[in-house]
mmCIF file of C-alpha atoms and ligand atoms in Angstrom:
data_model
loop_
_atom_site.group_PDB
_atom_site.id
_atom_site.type_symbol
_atom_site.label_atom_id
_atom_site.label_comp_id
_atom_site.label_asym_id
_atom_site.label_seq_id
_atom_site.Cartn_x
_atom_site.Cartn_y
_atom_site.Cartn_z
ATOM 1 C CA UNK A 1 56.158 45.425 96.258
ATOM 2 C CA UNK A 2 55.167 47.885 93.343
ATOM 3 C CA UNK A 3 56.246 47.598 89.848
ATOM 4 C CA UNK A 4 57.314 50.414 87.523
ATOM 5 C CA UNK A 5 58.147 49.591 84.242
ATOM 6 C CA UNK A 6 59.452 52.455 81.804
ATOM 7 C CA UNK A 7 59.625 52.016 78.197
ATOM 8 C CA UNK A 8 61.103 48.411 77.960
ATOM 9 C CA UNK A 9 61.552 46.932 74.592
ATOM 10 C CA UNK A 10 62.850 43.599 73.639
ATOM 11 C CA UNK A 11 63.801 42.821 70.034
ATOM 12 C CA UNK A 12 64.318 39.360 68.311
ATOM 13 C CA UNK A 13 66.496 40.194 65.337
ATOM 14 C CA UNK A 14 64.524 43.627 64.171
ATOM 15 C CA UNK A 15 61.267 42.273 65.577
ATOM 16 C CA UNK A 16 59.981 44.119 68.650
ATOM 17 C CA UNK A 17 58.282 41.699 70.821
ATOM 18 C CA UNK A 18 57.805 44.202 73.533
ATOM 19 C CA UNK A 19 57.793 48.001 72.000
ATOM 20 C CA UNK A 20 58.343 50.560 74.627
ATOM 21 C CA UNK A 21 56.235 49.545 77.147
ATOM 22 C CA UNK A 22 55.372 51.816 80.287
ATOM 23 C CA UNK A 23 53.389 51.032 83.361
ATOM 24 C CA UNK A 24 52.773 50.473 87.276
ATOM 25 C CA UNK A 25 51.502 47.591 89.449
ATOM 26 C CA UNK A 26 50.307 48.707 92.778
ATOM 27 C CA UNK A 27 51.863 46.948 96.010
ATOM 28 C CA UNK A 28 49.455 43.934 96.755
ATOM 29 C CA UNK A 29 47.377 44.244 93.857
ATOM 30 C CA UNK A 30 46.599 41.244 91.115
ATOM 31 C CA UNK A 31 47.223 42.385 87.578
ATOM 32 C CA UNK A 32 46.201 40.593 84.235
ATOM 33 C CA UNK A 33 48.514 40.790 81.090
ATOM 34 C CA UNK A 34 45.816 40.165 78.600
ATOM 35 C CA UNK A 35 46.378 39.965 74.632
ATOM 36 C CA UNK A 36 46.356 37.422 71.459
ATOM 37 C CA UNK A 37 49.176 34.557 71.135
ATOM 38 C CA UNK A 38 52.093 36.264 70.037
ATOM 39 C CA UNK A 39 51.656 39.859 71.465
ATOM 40 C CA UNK A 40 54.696 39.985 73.825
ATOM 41 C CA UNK A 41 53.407 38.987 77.287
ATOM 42 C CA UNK A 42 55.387 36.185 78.356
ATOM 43 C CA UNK A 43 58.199 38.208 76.610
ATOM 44 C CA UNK A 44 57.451 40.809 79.267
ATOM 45 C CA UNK A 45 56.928 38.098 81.876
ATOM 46 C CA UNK A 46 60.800 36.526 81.628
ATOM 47 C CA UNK A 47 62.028 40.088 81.724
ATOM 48 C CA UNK A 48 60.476 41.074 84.931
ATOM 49 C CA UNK A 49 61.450 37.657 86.389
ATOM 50 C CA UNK A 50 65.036 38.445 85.149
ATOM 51 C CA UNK A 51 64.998 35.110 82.419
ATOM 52 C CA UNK A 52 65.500 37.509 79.546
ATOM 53 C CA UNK A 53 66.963 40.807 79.044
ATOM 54 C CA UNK A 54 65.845 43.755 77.529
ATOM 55 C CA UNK A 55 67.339 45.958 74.660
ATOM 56 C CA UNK A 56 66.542 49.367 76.471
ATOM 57 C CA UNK A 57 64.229 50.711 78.971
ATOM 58 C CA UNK A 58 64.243 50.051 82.989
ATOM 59 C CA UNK A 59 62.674 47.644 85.744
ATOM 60 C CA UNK A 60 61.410 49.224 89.505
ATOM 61 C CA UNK A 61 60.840 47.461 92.295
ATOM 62 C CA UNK A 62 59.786 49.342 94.373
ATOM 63 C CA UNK A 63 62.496 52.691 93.791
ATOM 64 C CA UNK A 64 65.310 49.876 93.510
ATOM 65 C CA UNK A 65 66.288 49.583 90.228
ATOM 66 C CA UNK A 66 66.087 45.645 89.062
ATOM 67 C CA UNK A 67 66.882 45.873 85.423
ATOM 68 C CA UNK A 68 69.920 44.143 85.548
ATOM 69 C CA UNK A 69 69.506 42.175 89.022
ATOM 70 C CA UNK A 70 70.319 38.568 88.095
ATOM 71 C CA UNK A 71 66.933 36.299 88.584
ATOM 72 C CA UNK A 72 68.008 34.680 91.999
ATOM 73 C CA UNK A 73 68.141 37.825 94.123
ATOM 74 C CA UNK A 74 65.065 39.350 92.488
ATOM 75 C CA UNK A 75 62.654 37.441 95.037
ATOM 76 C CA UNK A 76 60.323 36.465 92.193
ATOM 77 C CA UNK A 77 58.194 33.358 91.704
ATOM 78 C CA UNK A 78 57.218 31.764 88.790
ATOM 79 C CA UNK A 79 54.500 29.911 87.724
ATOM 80 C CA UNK A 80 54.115 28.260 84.075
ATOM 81 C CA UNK A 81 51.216 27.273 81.983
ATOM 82 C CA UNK A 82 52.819 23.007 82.056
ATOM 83 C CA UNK A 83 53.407 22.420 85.724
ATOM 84 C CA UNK A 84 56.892 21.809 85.370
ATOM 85 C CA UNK A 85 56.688 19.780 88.549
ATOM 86 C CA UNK A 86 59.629 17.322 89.548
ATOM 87 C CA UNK A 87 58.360 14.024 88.607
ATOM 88 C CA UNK A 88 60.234 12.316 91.195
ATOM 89 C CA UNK A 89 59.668 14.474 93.883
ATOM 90 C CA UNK A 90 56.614 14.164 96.193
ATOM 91 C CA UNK A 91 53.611 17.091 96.705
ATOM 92 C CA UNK A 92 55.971 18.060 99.579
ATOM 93 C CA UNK A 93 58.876 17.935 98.537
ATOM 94 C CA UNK A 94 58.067 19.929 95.647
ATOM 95 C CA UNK A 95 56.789 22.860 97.333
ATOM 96 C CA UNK A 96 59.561 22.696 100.049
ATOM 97 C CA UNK A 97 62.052 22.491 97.275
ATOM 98 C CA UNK A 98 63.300 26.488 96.669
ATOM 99 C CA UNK A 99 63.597 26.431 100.446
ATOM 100 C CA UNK A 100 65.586 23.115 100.839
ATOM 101 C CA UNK A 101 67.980 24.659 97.841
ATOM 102 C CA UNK A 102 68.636 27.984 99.735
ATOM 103 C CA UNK A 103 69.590 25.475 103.093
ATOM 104 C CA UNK A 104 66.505 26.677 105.395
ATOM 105 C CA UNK A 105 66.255 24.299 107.850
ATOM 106 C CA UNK A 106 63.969 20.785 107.893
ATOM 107 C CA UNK A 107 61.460 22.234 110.516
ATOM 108 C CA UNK A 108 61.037 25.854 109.299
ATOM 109 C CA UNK A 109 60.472 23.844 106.128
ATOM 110 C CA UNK A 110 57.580 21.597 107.029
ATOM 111 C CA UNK A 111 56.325 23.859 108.738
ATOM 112 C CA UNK A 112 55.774 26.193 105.809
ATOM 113 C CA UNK A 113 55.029 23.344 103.370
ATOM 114 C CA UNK A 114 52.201 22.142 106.215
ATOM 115 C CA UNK A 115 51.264 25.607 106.377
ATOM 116 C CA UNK A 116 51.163 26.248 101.822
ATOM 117 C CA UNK A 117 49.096 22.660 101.814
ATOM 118 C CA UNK A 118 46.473 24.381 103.992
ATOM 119 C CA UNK A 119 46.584 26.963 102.077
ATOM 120 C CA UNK A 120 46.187 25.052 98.466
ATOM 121 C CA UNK A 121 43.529 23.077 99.598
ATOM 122 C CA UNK A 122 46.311 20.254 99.278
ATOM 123 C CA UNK A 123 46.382 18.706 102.706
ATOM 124 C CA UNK A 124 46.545 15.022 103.158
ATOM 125 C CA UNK A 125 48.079 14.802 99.364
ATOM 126 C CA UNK A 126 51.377 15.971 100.777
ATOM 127 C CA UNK A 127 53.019 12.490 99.994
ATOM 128 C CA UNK A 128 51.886 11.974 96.607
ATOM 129 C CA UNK A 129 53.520 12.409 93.229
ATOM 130 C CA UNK A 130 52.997 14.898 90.736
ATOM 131 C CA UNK A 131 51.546 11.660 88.244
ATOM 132 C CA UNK A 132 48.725 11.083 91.176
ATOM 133 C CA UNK A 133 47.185 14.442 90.889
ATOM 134 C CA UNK A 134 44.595 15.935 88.643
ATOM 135 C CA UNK A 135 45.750 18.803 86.554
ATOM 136 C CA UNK A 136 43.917 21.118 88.690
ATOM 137 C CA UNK A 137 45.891 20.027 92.170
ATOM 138 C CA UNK A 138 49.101 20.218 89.993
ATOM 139 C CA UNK A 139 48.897 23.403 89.485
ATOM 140 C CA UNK A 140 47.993 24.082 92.680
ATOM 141 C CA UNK A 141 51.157 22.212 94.084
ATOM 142 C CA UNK A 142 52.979 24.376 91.276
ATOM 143 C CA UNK A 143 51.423 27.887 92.833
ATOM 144 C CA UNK A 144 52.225 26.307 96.419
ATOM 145 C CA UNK A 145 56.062 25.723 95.544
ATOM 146 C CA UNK A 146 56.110 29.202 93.622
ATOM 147 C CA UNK A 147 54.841 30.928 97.213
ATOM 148 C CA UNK A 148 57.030 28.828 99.656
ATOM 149 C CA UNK A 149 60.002 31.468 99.702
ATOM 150 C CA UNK A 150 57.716 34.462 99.893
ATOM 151 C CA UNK A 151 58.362 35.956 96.947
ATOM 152 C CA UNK A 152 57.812 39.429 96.499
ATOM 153 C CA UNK A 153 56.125 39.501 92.877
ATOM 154 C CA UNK A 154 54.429 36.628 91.391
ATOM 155 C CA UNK A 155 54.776 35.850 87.819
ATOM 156 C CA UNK A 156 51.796 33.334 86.269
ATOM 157 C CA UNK A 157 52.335 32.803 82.797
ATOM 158 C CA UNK A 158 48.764 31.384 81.372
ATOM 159 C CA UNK A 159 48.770 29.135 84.853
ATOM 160 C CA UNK A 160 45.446 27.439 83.981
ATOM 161 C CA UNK A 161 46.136 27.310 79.992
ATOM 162 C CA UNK A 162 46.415 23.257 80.007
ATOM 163 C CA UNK A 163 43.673 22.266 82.605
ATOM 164 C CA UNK A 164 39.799 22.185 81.151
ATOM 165 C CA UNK A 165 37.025 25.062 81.345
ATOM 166 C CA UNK A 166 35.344 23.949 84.642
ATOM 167 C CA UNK A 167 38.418 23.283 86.608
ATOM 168 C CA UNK A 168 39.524 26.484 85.071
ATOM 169 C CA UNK A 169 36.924 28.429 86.783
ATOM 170 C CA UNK A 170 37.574 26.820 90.392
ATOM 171 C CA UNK A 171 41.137 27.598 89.641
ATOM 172 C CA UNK A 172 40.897 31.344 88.543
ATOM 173 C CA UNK A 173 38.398 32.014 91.946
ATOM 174 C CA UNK A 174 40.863 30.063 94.065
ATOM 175 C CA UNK A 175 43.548 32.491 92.728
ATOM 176 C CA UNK A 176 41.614 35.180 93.870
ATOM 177 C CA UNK A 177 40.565 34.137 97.248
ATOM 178 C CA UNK A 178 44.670 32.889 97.452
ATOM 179 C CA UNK A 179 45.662 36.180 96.315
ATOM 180 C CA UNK A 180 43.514 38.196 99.032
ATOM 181 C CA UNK A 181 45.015 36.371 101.802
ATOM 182 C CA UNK A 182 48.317 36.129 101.095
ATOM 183 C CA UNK A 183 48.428 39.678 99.479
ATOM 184 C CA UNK A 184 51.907 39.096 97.337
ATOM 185 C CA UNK A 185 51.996 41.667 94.205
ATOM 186 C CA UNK A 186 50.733 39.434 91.183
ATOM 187 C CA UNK A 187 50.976 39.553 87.380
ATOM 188 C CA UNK A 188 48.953 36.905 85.773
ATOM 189 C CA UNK A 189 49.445 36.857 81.809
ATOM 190 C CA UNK A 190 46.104 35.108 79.970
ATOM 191 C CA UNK A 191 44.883 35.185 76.475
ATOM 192 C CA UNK A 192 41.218 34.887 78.067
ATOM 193 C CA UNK A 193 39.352 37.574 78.967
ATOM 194 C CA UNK A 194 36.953 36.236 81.106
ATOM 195 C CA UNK A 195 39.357 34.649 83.235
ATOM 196 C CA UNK A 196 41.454 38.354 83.239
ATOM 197 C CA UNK A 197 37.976 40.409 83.986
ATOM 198 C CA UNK A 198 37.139 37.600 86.789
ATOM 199 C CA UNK A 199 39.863 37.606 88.570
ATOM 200 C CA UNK A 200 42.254 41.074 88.434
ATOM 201 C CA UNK A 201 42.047 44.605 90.092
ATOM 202 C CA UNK A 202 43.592 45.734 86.278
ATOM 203 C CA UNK A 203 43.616 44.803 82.765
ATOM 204 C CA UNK A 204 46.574 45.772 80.955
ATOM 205 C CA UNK A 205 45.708 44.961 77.359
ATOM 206 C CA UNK A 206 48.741 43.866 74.634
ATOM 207 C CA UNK A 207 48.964 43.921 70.976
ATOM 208 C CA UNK A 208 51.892 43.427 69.012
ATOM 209 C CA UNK A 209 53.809 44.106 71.963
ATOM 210 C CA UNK A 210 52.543 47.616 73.003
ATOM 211 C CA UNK A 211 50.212 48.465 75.577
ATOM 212 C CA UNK A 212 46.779 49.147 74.050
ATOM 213 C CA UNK A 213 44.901 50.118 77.373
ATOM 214 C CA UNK A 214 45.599 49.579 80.814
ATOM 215 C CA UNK A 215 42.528 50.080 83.404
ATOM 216 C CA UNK A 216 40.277 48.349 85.509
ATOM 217 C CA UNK A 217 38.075 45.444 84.119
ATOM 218 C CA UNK A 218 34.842 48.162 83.801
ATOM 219 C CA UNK A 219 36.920 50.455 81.938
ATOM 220 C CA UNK A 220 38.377 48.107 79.593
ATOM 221 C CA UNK A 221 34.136 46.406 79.179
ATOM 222 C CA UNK A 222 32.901 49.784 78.822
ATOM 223 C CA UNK A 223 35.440 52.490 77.293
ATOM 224 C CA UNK A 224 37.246 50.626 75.226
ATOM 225 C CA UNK A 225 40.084 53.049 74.026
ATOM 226 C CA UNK A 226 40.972 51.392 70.940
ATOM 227 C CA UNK A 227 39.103 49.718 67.996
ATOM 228 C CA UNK A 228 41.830 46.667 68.861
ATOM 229 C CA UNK A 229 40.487 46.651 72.633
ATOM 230 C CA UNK A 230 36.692 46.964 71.231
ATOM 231 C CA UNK A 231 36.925 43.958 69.159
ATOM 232 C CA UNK A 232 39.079 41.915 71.615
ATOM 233 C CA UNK A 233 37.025 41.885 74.436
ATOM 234 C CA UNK A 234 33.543 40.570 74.220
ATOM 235 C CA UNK A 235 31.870 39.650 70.700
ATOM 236 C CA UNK A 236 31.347 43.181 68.469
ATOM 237 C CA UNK A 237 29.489 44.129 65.507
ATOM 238 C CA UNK A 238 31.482 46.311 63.095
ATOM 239 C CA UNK A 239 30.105 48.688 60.124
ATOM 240 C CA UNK A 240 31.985 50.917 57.780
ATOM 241 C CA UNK A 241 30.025 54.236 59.102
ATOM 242 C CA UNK A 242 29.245 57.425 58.222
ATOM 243 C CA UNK A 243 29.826 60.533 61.364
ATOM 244 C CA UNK A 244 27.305 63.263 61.596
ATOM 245 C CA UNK A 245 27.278 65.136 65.226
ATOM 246 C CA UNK A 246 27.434 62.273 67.523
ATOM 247 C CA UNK A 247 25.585 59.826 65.104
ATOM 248 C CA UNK A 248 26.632 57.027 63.118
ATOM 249 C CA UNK A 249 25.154 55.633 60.263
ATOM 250 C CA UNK A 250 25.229 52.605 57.864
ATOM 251 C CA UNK A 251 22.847 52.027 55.714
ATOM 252 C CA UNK A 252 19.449 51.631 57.445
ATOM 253 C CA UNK A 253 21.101 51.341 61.044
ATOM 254 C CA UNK A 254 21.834 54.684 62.825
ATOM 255 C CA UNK A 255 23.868 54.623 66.540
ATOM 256 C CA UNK A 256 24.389 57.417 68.861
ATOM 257 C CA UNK A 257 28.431 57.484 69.496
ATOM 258 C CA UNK A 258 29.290 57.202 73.189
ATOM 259 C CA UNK A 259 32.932 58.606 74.164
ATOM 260 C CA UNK A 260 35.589 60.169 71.464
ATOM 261 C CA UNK A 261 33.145 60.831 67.749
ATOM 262 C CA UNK A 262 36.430 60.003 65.219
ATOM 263 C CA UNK A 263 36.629 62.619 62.059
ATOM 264 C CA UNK A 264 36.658 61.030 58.726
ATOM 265 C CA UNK A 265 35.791 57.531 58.075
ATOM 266 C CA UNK A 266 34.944 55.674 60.854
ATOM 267 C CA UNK A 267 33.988 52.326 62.308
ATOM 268 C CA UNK A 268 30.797 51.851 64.037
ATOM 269 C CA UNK A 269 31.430 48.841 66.719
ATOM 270 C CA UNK A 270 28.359 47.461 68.747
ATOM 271 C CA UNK A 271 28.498 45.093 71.220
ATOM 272 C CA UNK A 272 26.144 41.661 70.509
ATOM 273 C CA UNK A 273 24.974 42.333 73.929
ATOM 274 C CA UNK A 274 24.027 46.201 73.115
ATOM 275 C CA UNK A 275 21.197 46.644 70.979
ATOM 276 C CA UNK A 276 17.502 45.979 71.191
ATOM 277 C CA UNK A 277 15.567 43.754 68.186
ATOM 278 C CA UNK A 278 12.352 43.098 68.152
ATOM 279 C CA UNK A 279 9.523 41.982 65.803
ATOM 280 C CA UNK A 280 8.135 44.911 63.416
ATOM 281 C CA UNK A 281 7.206 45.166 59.864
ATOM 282 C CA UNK A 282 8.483 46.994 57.675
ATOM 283 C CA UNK A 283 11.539 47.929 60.288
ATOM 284 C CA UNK A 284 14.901 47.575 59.422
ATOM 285 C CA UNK A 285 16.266 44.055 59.031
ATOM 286 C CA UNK A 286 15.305 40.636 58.608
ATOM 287 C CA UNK A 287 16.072 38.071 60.885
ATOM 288 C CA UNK A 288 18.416 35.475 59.655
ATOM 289 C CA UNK A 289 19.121 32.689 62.528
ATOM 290 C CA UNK A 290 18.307 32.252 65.866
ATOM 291 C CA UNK A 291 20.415 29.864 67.845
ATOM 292 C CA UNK A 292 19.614 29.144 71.394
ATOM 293 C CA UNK A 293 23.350 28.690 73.724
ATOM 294 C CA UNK A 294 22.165 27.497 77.433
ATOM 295 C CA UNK A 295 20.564 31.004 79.120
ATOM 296 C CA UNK A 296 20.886 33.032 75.785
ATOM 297 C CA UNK A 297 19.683 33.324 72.338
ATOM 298 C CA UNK A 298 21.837 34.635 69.239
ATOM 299 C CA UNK A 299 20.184 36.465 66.358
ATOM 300 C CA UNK A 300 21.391 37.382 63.639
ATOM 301 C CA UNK A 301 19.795 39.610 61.048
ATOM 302 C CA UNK A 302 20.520 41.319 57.514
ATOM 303 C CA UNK A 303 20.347 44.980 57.775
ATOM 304 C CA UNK A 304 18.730 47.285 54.583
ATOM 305 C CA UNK A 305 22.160 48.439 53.396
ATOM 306 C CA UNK A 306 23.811 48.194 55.923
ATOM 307 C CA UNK A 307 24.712 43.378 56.370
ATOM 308 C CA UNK A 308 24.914 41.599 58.816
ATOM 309 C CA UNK A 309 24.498 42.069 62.706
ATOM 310 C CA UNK A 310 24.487 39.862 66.001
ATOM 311 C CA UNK A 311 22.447 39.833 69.130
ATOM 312 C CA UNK A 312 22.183 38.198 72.489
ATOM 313 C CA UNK A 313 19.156 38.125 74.491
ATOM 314 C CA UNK A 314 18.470 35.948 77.730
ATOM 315 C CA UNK A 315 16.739 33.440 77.007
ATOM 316 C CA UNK A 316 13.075 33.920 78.681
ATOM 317 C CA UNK A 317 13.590 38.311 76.570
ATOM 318 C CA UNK A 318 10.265 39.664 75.787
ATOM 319 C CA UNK A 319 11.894 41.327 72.613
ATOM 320 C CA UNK A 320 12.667 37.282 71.213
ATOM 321 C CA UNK A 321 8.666 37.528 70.734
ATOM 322 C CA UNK A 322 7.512 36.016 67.716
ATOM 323 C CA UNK A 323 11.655 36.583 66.199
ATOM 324 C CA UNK A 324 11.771 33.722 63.646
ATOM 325 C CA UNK A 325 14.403 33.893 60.589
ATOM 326 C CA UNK A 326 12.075 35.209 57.742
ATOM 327 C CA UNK A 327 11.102 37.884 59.994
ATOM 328 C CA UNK A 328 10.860 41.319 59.947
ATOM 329 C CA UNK A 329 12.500 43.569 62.969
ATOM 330 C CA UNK A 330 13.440 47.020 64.192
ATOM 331 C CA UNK A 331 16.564 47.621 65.944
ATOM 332 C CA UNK A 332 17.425 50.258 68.399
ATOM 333 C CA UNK A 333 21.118 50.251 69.518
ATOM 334 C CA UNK A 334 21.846 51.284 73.166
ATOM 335 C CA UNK A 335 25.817 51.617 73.289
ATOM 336 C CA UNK A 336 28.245 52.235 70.665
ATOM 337 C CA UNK A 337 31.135 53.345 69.773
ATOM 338 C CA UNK A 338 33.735 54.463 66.783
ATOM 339 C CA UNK A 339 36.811 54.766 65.817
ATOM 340 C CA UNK A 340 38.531 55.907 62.730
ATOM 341 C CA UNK A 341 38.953 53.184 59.685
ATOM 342 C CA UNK A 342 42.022 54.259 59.446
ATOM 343 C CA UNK A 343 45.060 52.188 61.299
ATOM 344 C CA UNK A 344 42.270 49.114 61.680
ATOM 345 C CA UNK A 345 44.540 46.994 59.397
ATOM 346 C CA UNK A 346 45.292 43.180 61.280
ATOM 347 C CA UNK A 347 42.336 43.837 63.702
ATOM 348 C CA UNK A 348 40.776 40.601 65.529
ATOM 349 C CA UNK A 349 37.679 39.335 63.423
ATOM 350 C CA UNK A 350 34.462 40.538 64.390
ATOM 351 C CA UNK A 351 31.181 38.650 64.653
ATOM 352 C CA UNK A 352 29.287 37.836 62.106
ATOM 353 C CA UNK A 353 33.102 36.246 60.481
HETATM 354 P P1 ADP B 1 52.745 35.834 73.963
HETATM 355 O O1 ADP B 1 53.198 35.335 75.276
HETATM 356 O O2 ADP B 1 51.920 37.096 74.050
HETATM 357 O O3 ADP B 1 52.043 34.792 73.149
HETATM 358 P P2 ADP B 1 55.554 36.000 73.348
HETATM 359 O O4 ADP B 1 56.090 37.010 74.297
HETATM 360 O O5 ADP B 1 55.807 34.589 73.655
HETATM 361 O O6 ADP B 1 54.017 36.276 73.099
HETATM 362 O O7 ADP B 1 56.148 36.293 71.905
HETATM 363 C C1 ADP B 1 56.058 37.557 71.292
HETATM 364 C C2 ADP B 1 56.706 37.476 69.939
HETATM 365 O O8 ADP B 1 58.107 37.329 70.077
HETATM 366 C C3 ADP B 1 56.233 36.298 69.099
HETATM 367 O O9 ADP B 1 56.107 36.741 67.768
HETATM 368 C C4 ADP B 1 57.345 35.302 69.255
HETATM 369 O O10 ADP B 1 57.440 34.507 68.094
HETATM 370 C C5 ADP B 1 58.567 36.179 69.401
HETATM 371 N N1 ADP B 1 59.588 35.537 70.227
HETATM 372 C C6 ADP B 1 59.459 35.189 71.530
HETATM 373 N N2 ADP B 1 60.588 34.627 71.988
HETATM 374 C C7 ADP B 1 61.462 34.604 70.951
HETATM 375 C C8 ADP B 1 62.826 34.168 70.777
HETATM 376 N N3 ADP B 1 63.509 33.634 71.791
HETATM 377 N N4 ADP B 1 63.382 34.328 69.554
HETATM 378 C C9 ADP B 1 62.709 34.884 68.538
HETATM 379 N N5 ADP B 1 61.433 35.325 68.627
HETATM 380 C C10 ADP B 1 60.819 35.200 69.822
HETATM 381 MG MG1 MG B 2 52.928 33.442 76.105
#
């Protein structure tokens, strides 16, 4: 099923916790709603699964207009960040159970509950309860009972938000692999972007309830459209900077500008992961710390006139050479962008905070 949704906004009081919002999912594709606590994407999430209504704009599915379809005939399944499991109902029973309420019959349903175990990687745990299973598996029983009457949109509200980072992982590349065989139109809502850019086909990005950007992972990494979706994704240095031509400058650090060159003041925002540093006296900085995380090494320097900035370099980097805090270095940034300074109020913090 495709999605088309056309300026919907939702207030609380005069707060707009979704603010004219427009866009499309694609039939059989696996979208991420991806944004800070508080930006409006579960908001968005209970509308589209008909749990909350909205103050004006319009639901699609498919050219059917579902705006005001109550929640049962929608053919939506839900899937929350707490299980929400019943306690006293077995592995089975719990993922038979939106069948056994609509009256399907005993064998269709174990059948399709056999079938969904399979599926989940659940078999043989069919007759345990919810209390026996790892926080993984119960959300796995939770995204088995959510698929059981082949819904035609899935809804996963931060579905791995309360299991921990490994299991996380497992989970989010099980949800693709899960998604790419059963092929059911999915909206995922996360606050993390690596688990958004690892697992969806698109990245719609929210803040304070508007759309910022909506593309595919690479687009969002690489183009980011906004100085919001800059500093969101991925860790950023940002500089007051001065435009001339295509080049920004602050202090002794000059960038060429990739994409839109802003008029007026501007913000210069570099990636960690998108400048060179290397030992060389007199050059332009002095190296301040260098932390080592696993397989990569965090620098940080004071730039002449310009404060401080942030790099990561693998670990074995020929440029980490000699780079000791006390050092010298010379810095040559390979991507950057900027934006205007202007309408940067309430921004996410940037590295070095
Ligand atoms: P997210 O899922 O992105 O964290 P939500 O959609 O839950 O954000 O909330 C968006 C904003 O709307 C928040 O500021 C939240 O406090 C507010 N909000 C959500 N639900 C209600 C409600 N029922 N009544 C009043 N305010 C609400
Ligand atoms: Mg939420």
């Amino acid at each position: 099923m495709r999605i088309r949704v056309e300026n919907l906004t939702k207030r609380f009081g005069s707060f707009a916790a979704v603010d004219n919002v427009s866009f499309e999912v694609e039939d059989g594709s696996l979208v991420a709603l991806l944004g800070p606590s508080g930006s409006g994407k579960s908001t968005l999430l209970r509308i589209l699964a008909g749990l909350e209504s909205s103050d004006s704009g319009s639901v699609w599915f498919d050219d059917e207009a579902a705006t005001d379809l109550h929640a049962r005939v929608r053919g939506v399944g839900f899937v929350f960040q707490h299980y929400a499991l019943f306690r006293h109902l077995t592995v089975a029973q719990n993922i038979g159970f939106g069948l056994s309420v609509r009256g399907v019959d005993k064998d269709v349903i174990a059948r399709k509950v056999k079938e969904l175990l399979a599926l989940t990687g659940l078999s043989g745990l069919e007759e345990r309860f919810p209390s026996q299973l790892s926080g993984g598996q119960r959300q796995r029983v939770a995204l088995a009972r959510a698929l059981a009457p082949e819904p035609k949109l899935l809804l996963l509200d931060e579905p791995f938000g309360a299991v921990d980072a490994k299991v996380r992982e497992e989970l989010r590349q099980w949800l693709r692999r899960l998604h790419d065989e059963v092929g059911v139109t999915s909206i995922f809502v996360t606050h993390d972007q690596e688990e958004a850019f690892a697992v969806a086909d698109k990245v719609l990005v929210f803040h304070r309830g508007k759309v910022e950007q909506n593309g595919a992972p690479m687009d969002i990494l690489d183009r980011p459209e906004t100085e919001f979706v800059a500093r969101f994704v991925g860790e950023v240095n940002v500089f007051p900077a001065k435009i001339a031509g295509d080049v920004a400058s602050t202090g002794a650090l000059s960038a060429r500008i990739s994409g839109n060159v802003p008029v007026g003041p501007a913000h210069l925002v570099i990636r960690a992961y998108d400048l060179k540093l290397w030992r060389e006296d007199p050059g332009i900085a002095t190296v301040q710390r260098v932390v080592t995380f696993g397989d990569r090494v965090r620098v940080q320097a004071e730039v002449d006139g310009a404060g401080p900035i942030v790099a990561f370099f693998p670990r074995r980097s020929s440029l980490l050479r000699g780079i000791e805090p006390g050092c010298r270095a010379q810095i040559e940034v390979t991507t950057a962008r900027a934006y205007p300074a202007a309408g940067s109020s309430q921004l996410p913090a940037a590295i070095p905070g």
